[in-house]
XYZ file of C-alpha atoms in Angstrom:
774
model
C 12.737 -35.564 3.319
C 12.652 -38.267 5.886
C 14.204 -41.528 7.110
C 13.575 -44.862 5.460
C 14.874 -47.907 3.587
C 16.438 -47.583 0.145
C 16.320 -50.247 -2.556
C 17.256 -50.683 -6.202
C 14.193 -51.919 -8.100
C 12.723 -52.330 -11.546
C 10.017 -49.685 -12.121
C 7.290 -50.845 -14.462
C 5.913 -47.389 -15.146
C 9.281 -46.123 -16.398
C 10.632 -49.369 -17.831
C 13.877 -48.671 -16.013
C 15.889 -49.491 -12.918
C 15.738 -46.963 -10.135
C 16.186 -46.118 -6.483
C 13.163 -46.225 -4.201
C 13.110 -44.924 -0.625
C 10.272 -46.169 1.645
C 9.553 -44.312 4.903
C 10.199 -46.332 8.036
C 7.367 -44.551 9.845
C 4.320 -44.948 7.612
C 5.708 -46.975 4.663
C 5.014 -44.071 2.293
C 7.287 -43.491 -0.702
C 9.803 -40.744 -0.039
C 11.767 -40.934 -3.286
C 11.580 -42.610 -6.691
C 14.588 -41.986 -8.918
C 15.352 -43.584 -12.268
C 19.039 -44.455 -12.435
C 20.694 -42.476 -15.195
C 23.301 -43.813 -17.576
C 25.147 -40.494 -17.237
C 27.901 -40.017 -14.672
C 25.943 -37.742 -12.344
C 26.410 -39.506 -8.991
C 28.945 -38.458 -6.362
C 30.139 -39.718 -2.972
C 30.392 -37.081 -0.263
C 31.181 -36.848 3.413
C 32.894 -39.858 4.952
C 31.624 -42.037 2.081
C 28.143 -42.052 3.630
C 26.357 -39.664 1.213
C 25.340 -40.238 -2.390
C 24.241 -37.056 -4.186
C 23.265 -36.091 -7.710
C 21.394 -33.445 -9.682
C 18.064 -34.685 -10.984
C 17.669 -33.349 -14.515
C 13.908 -33.881 -14.562
C 13.256 -32.126 -11.257
C 16.036 -29.587 -11.699
C 17.195 -29.986 -8.089
C 19.974 -31.617 -6.120
C 19.144 -34.813 -4.208
C 21.224 -36.514 -1.519
C 20.834 -39.825 0.370
C 22.707 -40.035 3.671
C 23.506 -43.434 5.203
C 24.257 -44.117 8.838
C 26.900 -46.713 7.978
C 29.453 -46.797 5.186
C 28.631 -50.410 4.350
C 25.073 -49.559 3.369
C 26.283 -46.650 1.219
C 28.795 -48.943 -0.523
C 26.069 -51.452 -1.335
C 23.752 -48.921 -3.046
C 26.746 -47.337 -4.808
C 27.633 -50.708 -6.323
C 24.004 -51.240 -7.367
C 24.040 -47.910 -9.259
C 27.296 -48.756 -11.021
C 26.023 -52.234 -11.856
C 22.967 -50.785 -13.606
C 25.057 -48.200 -15.479
C 27.500 -50.916 -16.608
C 24.667 -53.059 -17.877
C 23.232 -50.093 -19.809
C 26.582 -49.647 -21.518
C 27.252 -53.339 -22.286
C 23.779 -54.298 -23.493
C 23.125 -51.155 -25.653
C 20.300 -50.042 -23.467
C 18.760 -53.493 -22.872
C 18.337 -54.588 -19.293
C 16.245 -57.407 -17.915
C 13.699 -57.301 -15.178
C 14.389 -58.666 -11.691
C 11.980 -59.241 -8.885
C 11.858 -56.133 -6.715
C 13.661 -56.406 -3.424
C 13.616 -53.762 -0.705
C 17.089 -53.345 0.695
C 17.622 -52.304 4.283
C 20.909 -50.507 4.488
C 21.754 -52.460 7.655
C 20.735 -55.828 6.176
C 23.995 -56.966 4.578
C 24.249 -60.378 6.241
C 23.411 -62.384 3.178
C 27.008 -62.784 2.129
C 26.865 -62.339 -1.595
C 25.190 -59.057 -2.507
C 22.438 -59.414 -5.049
C 23.361 -57.611 -8.234
C 21.658 -56.896 -11.471
C 22.878 -59.394 -14.045
C 22.151 -60.043 -17.682
C 19.056 -62.088 -16.854
C 17.539 -59.634 -14.419
C 15.659 -57.230 -16.742
C 13.855 -58.106 -19.964
C 12.401 -54.849 -21.377
C 14.006 -52.043 -23.328
C 14.602 -48.892 -21.358
C 13.662 -46.241 -23.913
C 13.089 -43.567 -21.307
C 16.792 -43.409 -20.739
C 17.206 -42.141 -24.275
C 19.670 -43.204 -26.931
C 23.179 -44.157 -26.038
C 25.353 -41.028 -26.226
C 28.106 -42.889 -27.936
C 26.012 -44.289 -30.769
C 24.044 -42.614 -33.575
C 20.262 -42.586 -33.287
C 18.400 -44.866 -35.678
C 14.649 -44.480 -36.045
C 12.506 -47.376 -37.254
C 10.782 -47.005 -40.575
C 7.836 -44.578 -40.390
C 4.866 -46.913 -40.787
C 1.773 -47.825 -38.832
C 3.493 -50.641 -36.905
C 6.302 -48.433 -35.569
C 4.421 -45.261 -34.555
C 4.410 -46.173 -30.871
C 8.163 -46.794 -30.918
C 8.878 -43.558 -32.801
C 6.794 -41.559 -30.327
C 8.637 -43.158 -27.383
C 12.097 -42.416 -28.817
C 11.254 -38.773 -29.532
C 9.636 -38.303 -26.141
C 12.600 -39.809 -24.298
C 15.021 -37.586 -26.196
C 13.447 -34.354 -24.867
C 15.154 -34.859 -21.488
C 18.382 -36.415 -22.779
C 21.648 -34.598 -23.204
C 22.210 -35.860 -26.728
C 18.952 -34.698 -28.255
C 21.029 -33.076 -31.014
C 21.510 -36.575 -32.471
C 17.757 -37.127 -32.372
C 17.245 -33.836 -34.202
C 19.818 -34.831 -36.808
C 18.131 -38.203 -37.279
C 14.728 -36.545 -37.759
C 16.049 -34.167 -40.403
C 18.240 -36.820 -42.038
C 16.948 -38.156 -45.354
C 13.600 -36.427 -44.874
C 12.454 -38.658 -41.997
C 10.228 -35.953 -40.498
C 8.701 -35.275 -43.905
C 7.896 -38.987 -44.249
C 6.270 -38.899 -40.815
C 4.040 -36.033 -41.942
C 3.086 -37.954 -45.084
C 2.181 -40.919 -42.888
C -0.129 -38.569 -40.965
C -2.142 -37.925 -44.121
C -2.594 -41.676 -44.630
C -3.587 -42.255 -41.012
C -6.048 -39.353 -41.142
C -7.691 -40.829 -44.232
C -7.980 -44.169 -42.407
C -9.423 -42.372 -39.339
C -7.197 -44.474 -37.082
C -7.633 -42.716 -33.739
C -4.878 -44.649 -31.956
C -2.278 -43.921 -34.650
C -3.328 -40.261 -34.768
C -2.728 -40.032 -31.019
C 0.783 -41.485 -31.473
C 1.561 -38.960 -34.206
C 0.327 -36.135 -31.973
C 2.676 -37.285 -29.206
C 5.546 -37.619 -31.670
C 5.101 -34.097 -33.080
C 4.576 -32.621 -29.648
C 7.903 -34.175 -28.690
C 9.462 -32.736 -31.849
C 8.381 -29.230 -30.783
C 9.665 -29.793 -27.244
C 13.081 -30.678 -28.645
C 13.404 -26.867 -28.805
C 15.629 -26.756 -31.862
C 15.576 -23.827 -34.280
C 16.257 -26.073 -37.289
C 13.226 -28.168 -36.365
C 11.121 -25.001 -36.022
C 12.251 -23.735 -39.386
C 11.238 -27.059 -40.968
C 7.817 -27.491 -39.368
C 6.870 -23.805 -39.926
C 7.750 -23.739 -43.616
C 5.035 -23.285 -46.220
C 4.998 -26.941 -47.358
C 4.950 -28.480 -43.852
C 3.100 -26.148 -41.509
C -0.434 -27.259 -42.396
C 0.421 -30.952 -41.895
C 1.979 -30.154 -38.507
C -1.036 -28.092 -37.462
C -3.321 -30.899 -38.638
C -1.437 -33.534 -36.618
C -1.646 -31.334 -33.515
C -5.443 -31.176 -33.850
C -5.747 -34.761 -32.556
C -4.878 -34.166 -28.921
C -6.042 -37.310 -27.057
C -6.563 -35.290 -23.872
C -9.257 -33.162 -25.524
C -12.793 -34.423 -25.963
C -13.117 -33.318 -29.582
C -10.923 -32.616 -32.572
C -9.799 -29.031 -33.049
C -10.113 -27.163 -36.364
C -6.925 -25.146 -36.520
C -6.366 -25.694 -40.240
C -9.809 -24.401 -41.121
C -9.201 -21.271 -39.049
C -5.837 -20.570 -40.684
C -7.192 -21.165 -44.193
C -10.577 -19.481 -43.991
C -10.607 -16.998 -41.138
C -7.129 -15.468 -41.200
C -6.803 -12.694 -43.786
C -3.485 -11.037 -44.623
C -3.963 -7.292 -45.069
C -1.305 -5.789 -47.288
C -1.996 -2.070 -46.857
C 1.058 -1.267 -48.985
C 2.386 -3.775 -51.541
C 5.506 -5.620 -50.318
C 7.584 -6.760 -53.264
C 10.222 -8.792 -51.419
C 9.015 -12.457 -51.118
C 11.398 -13.120 -48.216
C 9.748 -10.388 -46.138
C 6.315 -11.809 -46.934
C 7.459 -15.296 -45.891
C 8.783 -13.933 -42.590
C 5.491 -12.161 -41.905
C 3.471 -15.356 -42.490
C 5.875 -17.428 -40.436
C 5.693 -14.973 -37.540
C 1.924 -15.277 -37.393
C 2.087 -19.067 -37.413
C 4.635 -19.112 -34.605
C 2.360 -16.927 -32.513
C -0.639 -19.123 -33.231
C 1.338 -22.257 -32.397
C 2.617 -21.060 -29.024
C -0.451 -19.108 -27.920
C -3.257 -21.376 -29.144
C -2.296 -24.861 -30.278
C 0.383 -25.770 -27.724
C -0.390 -23.255 -25.002
C -1.024 -26.069 -22.489
C 2.014 -28.232 -23.182
C 4.889 -25.863 -24.005
C 7.654 -25.670 -21.447
C 9.408 -22.394 -20.645
C 12.429 -23.114 -22.818
C 10.387 -23.863 -25.928
C 8.108 -20.879 -25.305
C 11.109 -18.537 -24.993
C 12.656 -19.940 -28.170
C 9.459 -19.358 -30.130
C 9.175 -15.827 -28.725
C 12.753 -15.148 -29.791
C 11.971 -16.352 -33.296
C 9.056 -13.909 -33.440
C 11.339 -11.080 -32.331
C 14.038 -11.930 -34.870
C 11.512 -12.172 -37.677
C 10.053 -8.783 -36.763
C 13.504 -7.212 -36.849
C 14.174 -8.738 -40.279
C 10.851 -7.390 -41.560
C 11.464 -3.880 -40.210
C 14.956 -3.684 -41.669
C 13.736 -5.054 -44.990
C 11.006 -2.437 -45.252
C 13.415 0.288 -44.244
C 15.774 -0.680 -47.053
C 12.977 -0.514 -49.620
C 13.194 3.011 -51.109
C 9.631 3.003 -52.432
C 7.771 1.511 -49.510
C 7.574 4.538 -47.170
C 6.949 6.880 -50.062
C 3.903 4.843 -51.034
C 2.801 4.488 -47.389
C 2.713 8.213 -46.642
C 1.257 9.007 -50.035
C -1.749 6.889 -49.160
C -1.964 8.394 -45.667
C -2.190 11.875 -47.140
C -4.671 11.062 -49.903
C -7.133 8.759 -48.126
C -10.030 10.042 -46.053
C -9.295 9.688 -42.287
C -12.729 8.142 -41.804
C -12.129 5.393 -44.359
C -11.242 1.838 -43.430
C -8.095 1.952 -45.581
C -6.774 4.969 -43.708
C -7.381 3.298 -40.335
C -5.532 0.198 -41.550
C -2.598 2.369 -42.563
C -2.460 3.902 -39.062
C -2.618 0.400 -37.554
C 0.312 -0.676 -39.720
C 2.308 2.385 -38.680
C 1.597 1.622 -35.026
C 2.792 -1.973 -35.410
C 5.929 -0.815 -37.211
C 6.768 1.606 -34.365
C 6.254 -1.163 -31.797
C 8.618 -3.445 -33.720
C 11.173 -0.613 -33.877
C 11.603 -0.815 -30.087
C 13.630 -4.007 -30.576
C 15.957 -2.642 -33.244
C 19.521 -1.654 -32.561
C 19.807 2.046 -31.610
C 21.401 3.004 -34.908
C 18.732 1.239 -36.973
C 15.958 2.598 -34.757
C 17.241 6.148 -35.099
C 17.488 5.720 -38.862
C 13.919 4.425 -39.060
C 12.448 7.372 -37.139
C 14.504 9.798 -39.173
C 12.952 8.267 -42.268
C 9.472 8.578 -40.759
C 10.123 12.205 -39.804
C 11.305 13.048 -43.302
C 7.991 11.747 -44.624
C 6.002 14.094 -42.304
C 4.799 11.569 -39.763
C 3.969 14.338 -37.264
C 1.559 15.999 -39.675
C -0.124 12.635 -40.208
C -0.399 12.155 -36.425
C -2.013 15.589 -36.099
C -4.803 14.403 -38.391
C -5.054 11.059 -36.583
C -5.297 12.574 -33.092
C -8.152 14.798 -34.253
C -10.420 12.083 -35.691
C -13.580 10.993 -33.933
C -12.787 7.276 -33.911
C -11.427 6.416 -30.456
C -9.450 3.367 -31.642
C -7.645 5.402 -34.281
C -6.857 8.171 -31.809
C -5.454 5.657 -29.354
C -3.215 4.163 -32.051
C -2.050 7.645 -33.029
C -1.167 8.438 -29.408
C 0.773 5.184 -29.207
C 2.782 6.210 -32.281
C 3.283 9.674 -30.810
C 4.628 8.151 -27.587
C 7.084 6.054 -29.589
C 8.241 9.197 -31.419
C 8.580 11.044 -28.121
C 10.835 8.338 -26.710
C 13.032 8.381 -29.798
C 12.969 11.968 -31.135
C 11.768 14.191 -28.229
C 13.527 17.335 -29.456
C 12.020 17.060 -32.922
C 8.534 16.592 -31.477
C 8.855 19.579 -29.115
C 10.075 21.787 -31.932
C 7.125 20.710 -34.039
C 4.664 21.465 -31.216
C 6.246 24.875 -30.600
C 6.330 26.029 -34.210
C 3.250 24.369 -35.677
C 0.727 26.987 -36.803
C -1.885 27.548 -34.088
C -0.223 24.781 -32.040
C -2.818 22.402 -33.412
C -1.361 19.147 -32.081
C -0.604 20.707 -28.691
C -4.205 21.884 -28.402
C -5.503 18.446 -29.367
C -3.420 16.839 -26.621
C -4.708 19.207 -23.945
C -8.279 18.766 -25.177
C -7.783 15.002 -25.057
C -6.828 15.243 -21.396
C -9.886 17.367 -20.610
C -12.360 15.195 -22.534
C -13.737 12.250 -20.626
C -13.677 8.868 -22.342
C -13.641 5.169 -21.528
C -10.935 4.077 -23.986
C -7.733 5.045 -22.169
C -7.089 8.134 -24.295
C -6.829 10.450 -21.277
C -4.291 8.249 -19.522
C -2.175 7.963 -22.662
C -2.354 11.724 -23.174
C -1.271 12.350 -19.586
C 1.796 10.162 -20.069
C 2.721 12.066 -23.233
C 2.319 15.468 -21.543
C 4.464 14.326 -18.630
C 7.303 13.385 -20.939
C 6.937 16.588 -22.901
C 6.991 18.701 -19.724
C 10.019 16.948 -18.254
C 12.542 19.765 -17.618
C 15.482 17.357 -17.304
C 15.520 16.707 -21.021
C 18.781 17.973 -22.581
C 17.129 19.552 -25.610
C 17.118 23.329 -25.913
C 13.448 23.244 -26.904
C 12.298 22.353 -23.391
C 12.255 25.936 -22.061
C 10.354 27.238 -25.066
C 7.885 24.377 -24.738
C 7.337 25.101 -21.042
C 6.736 28.768 -21.797
C 4.132 27.814 -24.373
C 2.442 25.483 -21.921
C 2.201 28.046 -19.116
C 1.115 30.861 -21.399
C -1.589 29.034 -23.334
C -2.723 25.774 -21.764
C -2.298 25.542 -18.005
C -5.211 27.950 -17.575
C -7.496 25.417 -19.237
C -6.503 22.764 -16.705
C -7.078 25.035 -13.715
C -10.388 26.263 -15.163
C -11.698 22.706 -15.050
C -10.928 22.667 -11.309
C -12.584 26.035 -10.833
C -15.862 24.707 -12.233
C -15.711 21.319 -10.553
C -18.690 22.338 -8.390
C -21.979 24.008 -9.318
C -22.642 26.790 -6.754
C -26.109 27.344 -5.322
C -27.724 30.430 -6.810
C -30.251 31.282 -4.090
C -30.440 31.105 -0.367
C -33.143 28.493 -0.614
C -30.823 26.300 -2.588
C -28.140 26.324 0.096
C -29.861 23.519 1.926
C -29.390 21.311 -1.101
C -26.057 19.546 -1.656
C -23.624 21.142 -4.080
C -23.850 19.418 -7.405
C -20.570 18.133 -8.840
C -19.604 19.188 -12.330
C -17.022 17.572 -14.564
C -15.763 14.025 -14.839
C -14.105 12.726 -11.684
C -11.458 10.820 -13.648
C -10.616 13.947 -15.657
C -10.201 16.055 -12.519
C -8.004 13.391 -10.966
C -5.708 13.350 -14.008
C -5.485 17.158 -13.987
C -4.424 17.153 -10.342
C -1.876 14.458 -11.113
C -0.360 16.606 -13.852
C -0.316 19.657 -11.560
C 1.499 17.588 -8.920
C 4.094 16.769 -11.545
C 4.479 20.462 -12.386
C 4.860 21.468 -8.724
C 7.464 18.772 -8.204
C 9.626 19.514 -11.250
C 8.886 23.098 -12.385
C 10.314 25.418 -9.787
C 9.702 29.100 -10.408
C 7.162 28.831 -13.237
C 4.546 26.902 -11.296
C 5.400 28.723 -8.067
C 4.413 32.150 -9.335
C 1.494 30.743 -11.259
C 0.143 29.216 -8.036
C 0.533 32.586 -6.283
C -1.231 34.613 -8.956
C -4.096 32.193 -9.576
C -4.815 30.629 -6.166
C -4.296 27.160 -7.599
C -4.177 25.378 -4.240
C -7.509 26.875 -3.215
C -9.077 25.703 -6.474
C -7.658 22.211 -6.103
C -8.967 21.989 -2.545
C -12.485 22.499 -3.864
C -12.295 18.814 -4.670
C -12.656 18.089 -0.951
C -16.347 18.909 -1.396
C -16.808 16.283 -4.098
C -18.566 13.047 -3.156
C -15.850 10.902 -4.781
C -13.391 9.953 -2.059
C -10.499 9.411 -4.440
C -10.816 13.025 -5.563
C -10.592 14.194 -1.944
C -7.433 12.133 -1.536
C -6.136 13.618 -4.782
C -6.579 17.128 -3.376
C -4.734 16.133 -0.194
C -1.961 14.666 -2.330
C -1.549 17.983 -4.160
C -1.307 19.855 -0.849
C 1.221 17.290 0.378
C 3.283 17.812 -2.798
C 3.469 21.554 -2.143
C 4.515 20.966 1.462
C 7.038 18.324 0.448
C 9.131 20.905 -1.399
C 9.917 22.503 2.007
C 9.775 25.900 0.351
C 8.920 28.800 2.665
C 7.089 30.418 -0.238
C 4.460 27.710 -0.193
C 4.358 27.656 3.609
C 3.533 31.343 3.854
C 0.987 31.007 1.093
C -0.789 28.104 2.808
C -0.917 29.729 6.246
C -1.887 33.162 4.979
C -4.888 31.769 3.093
C -5.770 29.188 5.787
C -5.718 26.415 3.170
C -5.497 23.627 5.723
C -9.072 24.333 6.822
C -10.893 22.283 4.128
C -8.510 19.362 4.632
C -8.927 19.314 8.405
C -12.683 19.650 7.997
C -12.975 16.663 5.672
C -10.569 14.715 7.883
C -12.731 15.291 10.955
C -15.902 14.450 9.055
C -14.277 11.165 8.020
C -14.144 10.187 11.697
C -11.943 7.313 12.748
C -12.571 5.307 9.592
C -9.319 3.656 8.539
C -9.109 4.530 4.864
C -6.780 6.226 2.409
C -8.037 9.718 3.267
C -7.329 9.151 6.937
C -3.830 7.864 6.237
C -3.011 10.646 3.768
C -3.858 13.448 6.207
C -2.055 11.783 9.119
C 1.052 11.231 6.984
C 1.013 14.863 5.875
C 0.824 16.146 9.458
C 3.520 13.727 10.543
C 5.768 14.926 7.711
C 5.350 18.513 8.883
C 6.350 17.487 12.406
C 9.302 15.322 11.366
C 10.686 17.984 9.037
C 10.151 20.577 11.800
C 8.404 23.114 9.563
C 7.806 25.682 12.313
C 5.377 27.961 10.522
C 3.064 25.081 9.590
C 3.342 23.483 13.034
C 2.319 26.729 14.697
C -0.505 27.263 12.222
C -1.950 23.774 12.676
C -1.804 23.849 16.474
C -3.074 27.384 16.881
C -5.873 27.118 14.334
C -6.979 23.505 14.767
C -5.464 22.353 18.058
C -8.775 22.287 19.896
C -10.405 20.229 17.156
C -7.548 17.753 16.864
C -6.690 17.169 20.524
C -9.451 14.582 20.852
C -7.870 12.276 18.253
C -6.040 9.638 20.261
C -6.016 6.526 18.037
C -2.666 7.811 16.727
C -0.126 9.949 18.557
C 0.626 12.150 15.535
C -1.285 15.166 16.772
C -0.013 14.807 20.334
C 3.555 14.775 19.043
C 2.760 17.812 16.901
C 1.614 19.636 20.030
C 4.789 18.671 21.854
C 6.904 20.019 19.011
C 4.868 23.242 19.071
C 5.467 23.646 22.823
C 9.174 23.145 22.276
C 9.188 25.994 19.794
C 7.384 28.253 22.258
C 9.802 27.255 25.011
C 12.671 28.264 22.769
C 11.104 31.643 22.166
C 10.636 32.109 25.898
C 14.257 31.332 26.658
C 15.468 33.607 23.912
C 13.083 36.315 25.009
C 14.302 35.999 28.642
C 17.875 36.678 27.583
C 16.787 39.744 25.679
C 14.975 41.226 28.681
C 18.047 40.759 30.794
C 20.039 42.749 28.315
C 17.496 45.515 28.223
C 17.443 45.724 31.992
C 21.112 46.585 32.154
C 22.694 46.515 35.600
C 19.458 45.913 37.382
C 19.574 42.311 36.310
C 15.783 42.028 36.187
C 14.100 39.703 33.683
C 10.405 40.142 33.096
C 8.338 37.215 31.785
C 8.036 37.110 27.998
C 4.367 37.522 27.178
C 4.829 38.124 23.470
C 4.117 34.516 22.579
C 0.764 34.536 24.311
C -0.231 37.829 22.828
C 0.790 36.866 19.368
C -0.964 33.469 19.401
C -4.276 33.847 21.173
C -5.877 30.785 19.462
C -3.232 28.206 20.329
C -3.070 25.746 23.156
C -2.349 27.331 26.519
C -0.038 30.341 26.502
C 3.337 30.545 28.137
C 2.005 32.228 31.299
C -0.344 29.344 31.962
C 2.391 26.776 31.466
C 4.764 28.759 33.692
C 2.270 28.980 36.526
C 1.530 25.265 36.316
C 5.203 24.382 36.502
C 5.941 26.787 39.400
C 3.088 25.380 41.410
C 4.432 21.831 41.285
C 7.919 22.405 42.672
C 10.798 19.922 42.611
C 10.704 16.337 43.780
C 13.617 14.644 45.562
C 15.191 13.125 42.451
C 15.240 16.476 40.755
C 16.783 18.135 43.827
C 19.510 15.481 43.896
C 20.148 15.863 40.167
C 20.680 19.622 40.271
C 22.578 19.551 43.564
C 25.264 17.380 41.901
C 27.044 19.924 39.728
C 30.321 19.602 37.875
C 33.473 21.521 38.547
C 32.825 23.684 35.545
C 29.572 24.981 37.040
C 30.863 25.837 40.523
C 30.929 29.515 39.734
C 27.348 29.463 38.584
C 25.464 26.851 40.557
C 21.882 26.020 39.524
C 20.749 27.005 43.019
C 22.318 30.480 42.954
C 21.392 33.233 40.590
C 24.124 34.469 38.313
C 25.392 38.001 38.772
C 24.026 40.247 36.083
C 26.499 42.056 33.889
C 26.174 45.478 32.489
C 25.955 44.239 28.946
C 23.649 41.331 29.693
C 25.581 39.043 27.327
C 26.191 36.408 29.960
C 22.490 36.034 30.601
C 21.694 35.823 26.889
C 24.236 33.103 26.386
C 23.099 31.190 29.434
C 19.440 31.501 28.566
C 20.051 30.353 25.028
C 22.445 27.598 25.973
C 20.859 26.407 29.217
C 22.774 25.807 32.461
C 23.745 22.279 31.462
C 25.353 23.220 28.139
C 24.622 21.576 24.808
C 22.701 18.335 24.896
C 23.366 15.464 22.536
C 19.843 14.693 21.471
C 18.833 11.812 19.266
C 18.114 12.269 15.591
C 14.832 14.013 15.094
C 13.688 10.988 13.047
C 13.190 9.173 16.364
C 9.771 9.475 17.890
C 9.489 11.217 21.260
C 8.343 9.061 24.115
C 5.240 10.152 25.920
C 4.676 8.352 29.184
C 1.204 7.128 30.009
C 1.181 8.749 33.433
C 1.785 12.286 32.135
C 0.004 13.560 29.005
C 1.980 15.535 26.463
C 0.154 18.714 27.370
C 1.790 18.647 30.836
C 5.488 17.887 30.351
C 7.632 17.355 33.375
C 9.656 20.454 34.227
C 12.319 21.380 36.677
C 13.437 24.856 37.692
C 15.982 26.752 39.699
C 16.266 30.124 41.420
C 17.457 32.043 38.426
C 14.549 34.134 37.444
C 11.092 33.320 36.257
C 12.033 32.926 32.619
C 15.037 30.633 33.012
C 13.094 27.447 33.600
C 14.375 24.283 31.976
C 12.110 21.687 30.431
C 12.990 17.996 30.316
C 12.099 17.178 26.735
C 10.678 13.794 25.858
C 13.443 11.476 24.784
C 14.301 11.874 21.128
C 13.002 15.438 20.631
C 15.678 17.963 19.719
C 15.364 21.477 21.138
C 15.865 23.761 18.162
C 16.750 26.755 20.340
C 19.587 25.143 22.287
C 22.950 26.611 21.426
C 21.579 29.721 19.693
C 21.948 33.303 20.799
C 19.282 35.904 20.596
C 16.072 35.688 18.623
């Protein structure tokens, strides 16, 4: 981008005519564009813009001229070059470069590009689209020209003609035979040209070319030519690796030669794209090669599936060989690779393949494989089991439910509880999650869940129970509690329990009640590993997130927030994941207005938490708690009026203070503080301006008591100003800096001690407004 002078010049590096834009500020080059023979240029605007899409850069470029005359001049230059390309079959002659100022058109005759202006062939423009491509004879004298033609065709639109010319009359085969001669002569320059030519052949990205160069008779010559990369300091030895180091393991004899050829070709494609040409392949060629690998794998899988004897022989060897033998491990590896290939089959073919595997007792084989001592074999078996679970979940659950002694089920649970460094636990956790998913449509899910809760969940919770080694004597109490059990194992167990709490409603609920699961999980807060402490907080947050009063009563009754608050306070003001997890949990309780938990947190831990001021979460929690108490007071005031009958008296409600002795200040203290302040002038003016609807019951005059007391109950519950349209409770209340949350601004009127109104912070909804009674 920028402003400058545009010219049409001969570019030596590209052997072509092109447009060059030089900055008028610092004489730097803003644009170099080789003029294309294709009709890609357009005039836009008021004939002052020339735009085109650059095929090499893959972007749209536009040159805007201040005057139409300058735009016309460059437009004619472009057409002159394109005409000369067409008339001279790609031959243009070189002219002395001349920078053209778009305003400098005073020379009369405009200099054009004529037949004497350029003298070199412009191969980089590629072959003429209207003419067939003719390659020179493949010999030592023409290698440079052949390499240039192939390289130029990679960006041309008519590269199909180049491909046809290469495959015509065995030209590419002759080029590979020339490579053998050049290699015998040890001609480094010619070998470099052949490398460039074959690299260009690969970048043509044509499946017919790939089929030719990857065939049995040609692949070694192609790999040999690609060993002589001039950009590398030494020759590579790809042929020696493919001949001597690569060994084809045929665990079960494959009789179809076409399937064998596809298997060998697939390996060569992978080696070509991942090793030999990893640096030079473009995205299109890489994707084409990857697609060829996928198609070959599908052909191999379908071919094996159609062989009636192959799977019979495969499972016969799996059942007869010793699981500790190398042959048996190779068979499991083959089965794993076959299941991975099956992911890309059509659903009908994939279902047919797994039905065939099931009929040959693949699940019994996997039971043996999961129980071996070799970690690599177990991991492969779990990978196969996961593939079966994704395809035949009902069959697998039925097998786990009805297998004698639930052997495979027990091995999976033991695998989760046994610490390792090979990823077996993580893979087992993923399998158990899918198996325990209650949303699966199969009828076997309920039976499977019953089996899990009756036989195996106790093992998971027992590991949490023994996560710490208790001190046996009083003298030992001064020593730190020693952790027991792998931290990673405990973390995975908690993760699975979180899944159960989230998706298993009544089963896990009553199990938690009977076995004090939350208390056992919260023992992890005493572990030295911080991620385990966060894991325990996450489990507590999962229970709260269900918004089930069952869990709320259970948590408050057993004071299960105590270990979390303790570890939170011991963490100090360090900004870490533990700090954020606890703050988010408390904020969730406040936002969701879970009254029982709000009251429990404030009354039990309010004194400890009121000093935390780097976030306003706990201050807002206290405000919400005071709102709840205010609602109780108003409701209680109405009830006293009713009890008093005609006397109209309303005694202060002291039940809140008596019932919550450990909270922040009781209602009596708040009432006395508010009465002592009185009303300021703005408040007097506000309440002295009543509406017509409130003339009968002015805020400054007490209402006449009724015999039934219903009027006072309704007024106390509703408030003298009626219903208030509060904001959504998602909005945060505003706490002014001049008045702390513990002392909210209040206004009152002569209506009795209990009928005081509280101006809530903006955004906080009063849950008691509009309700009658308690």
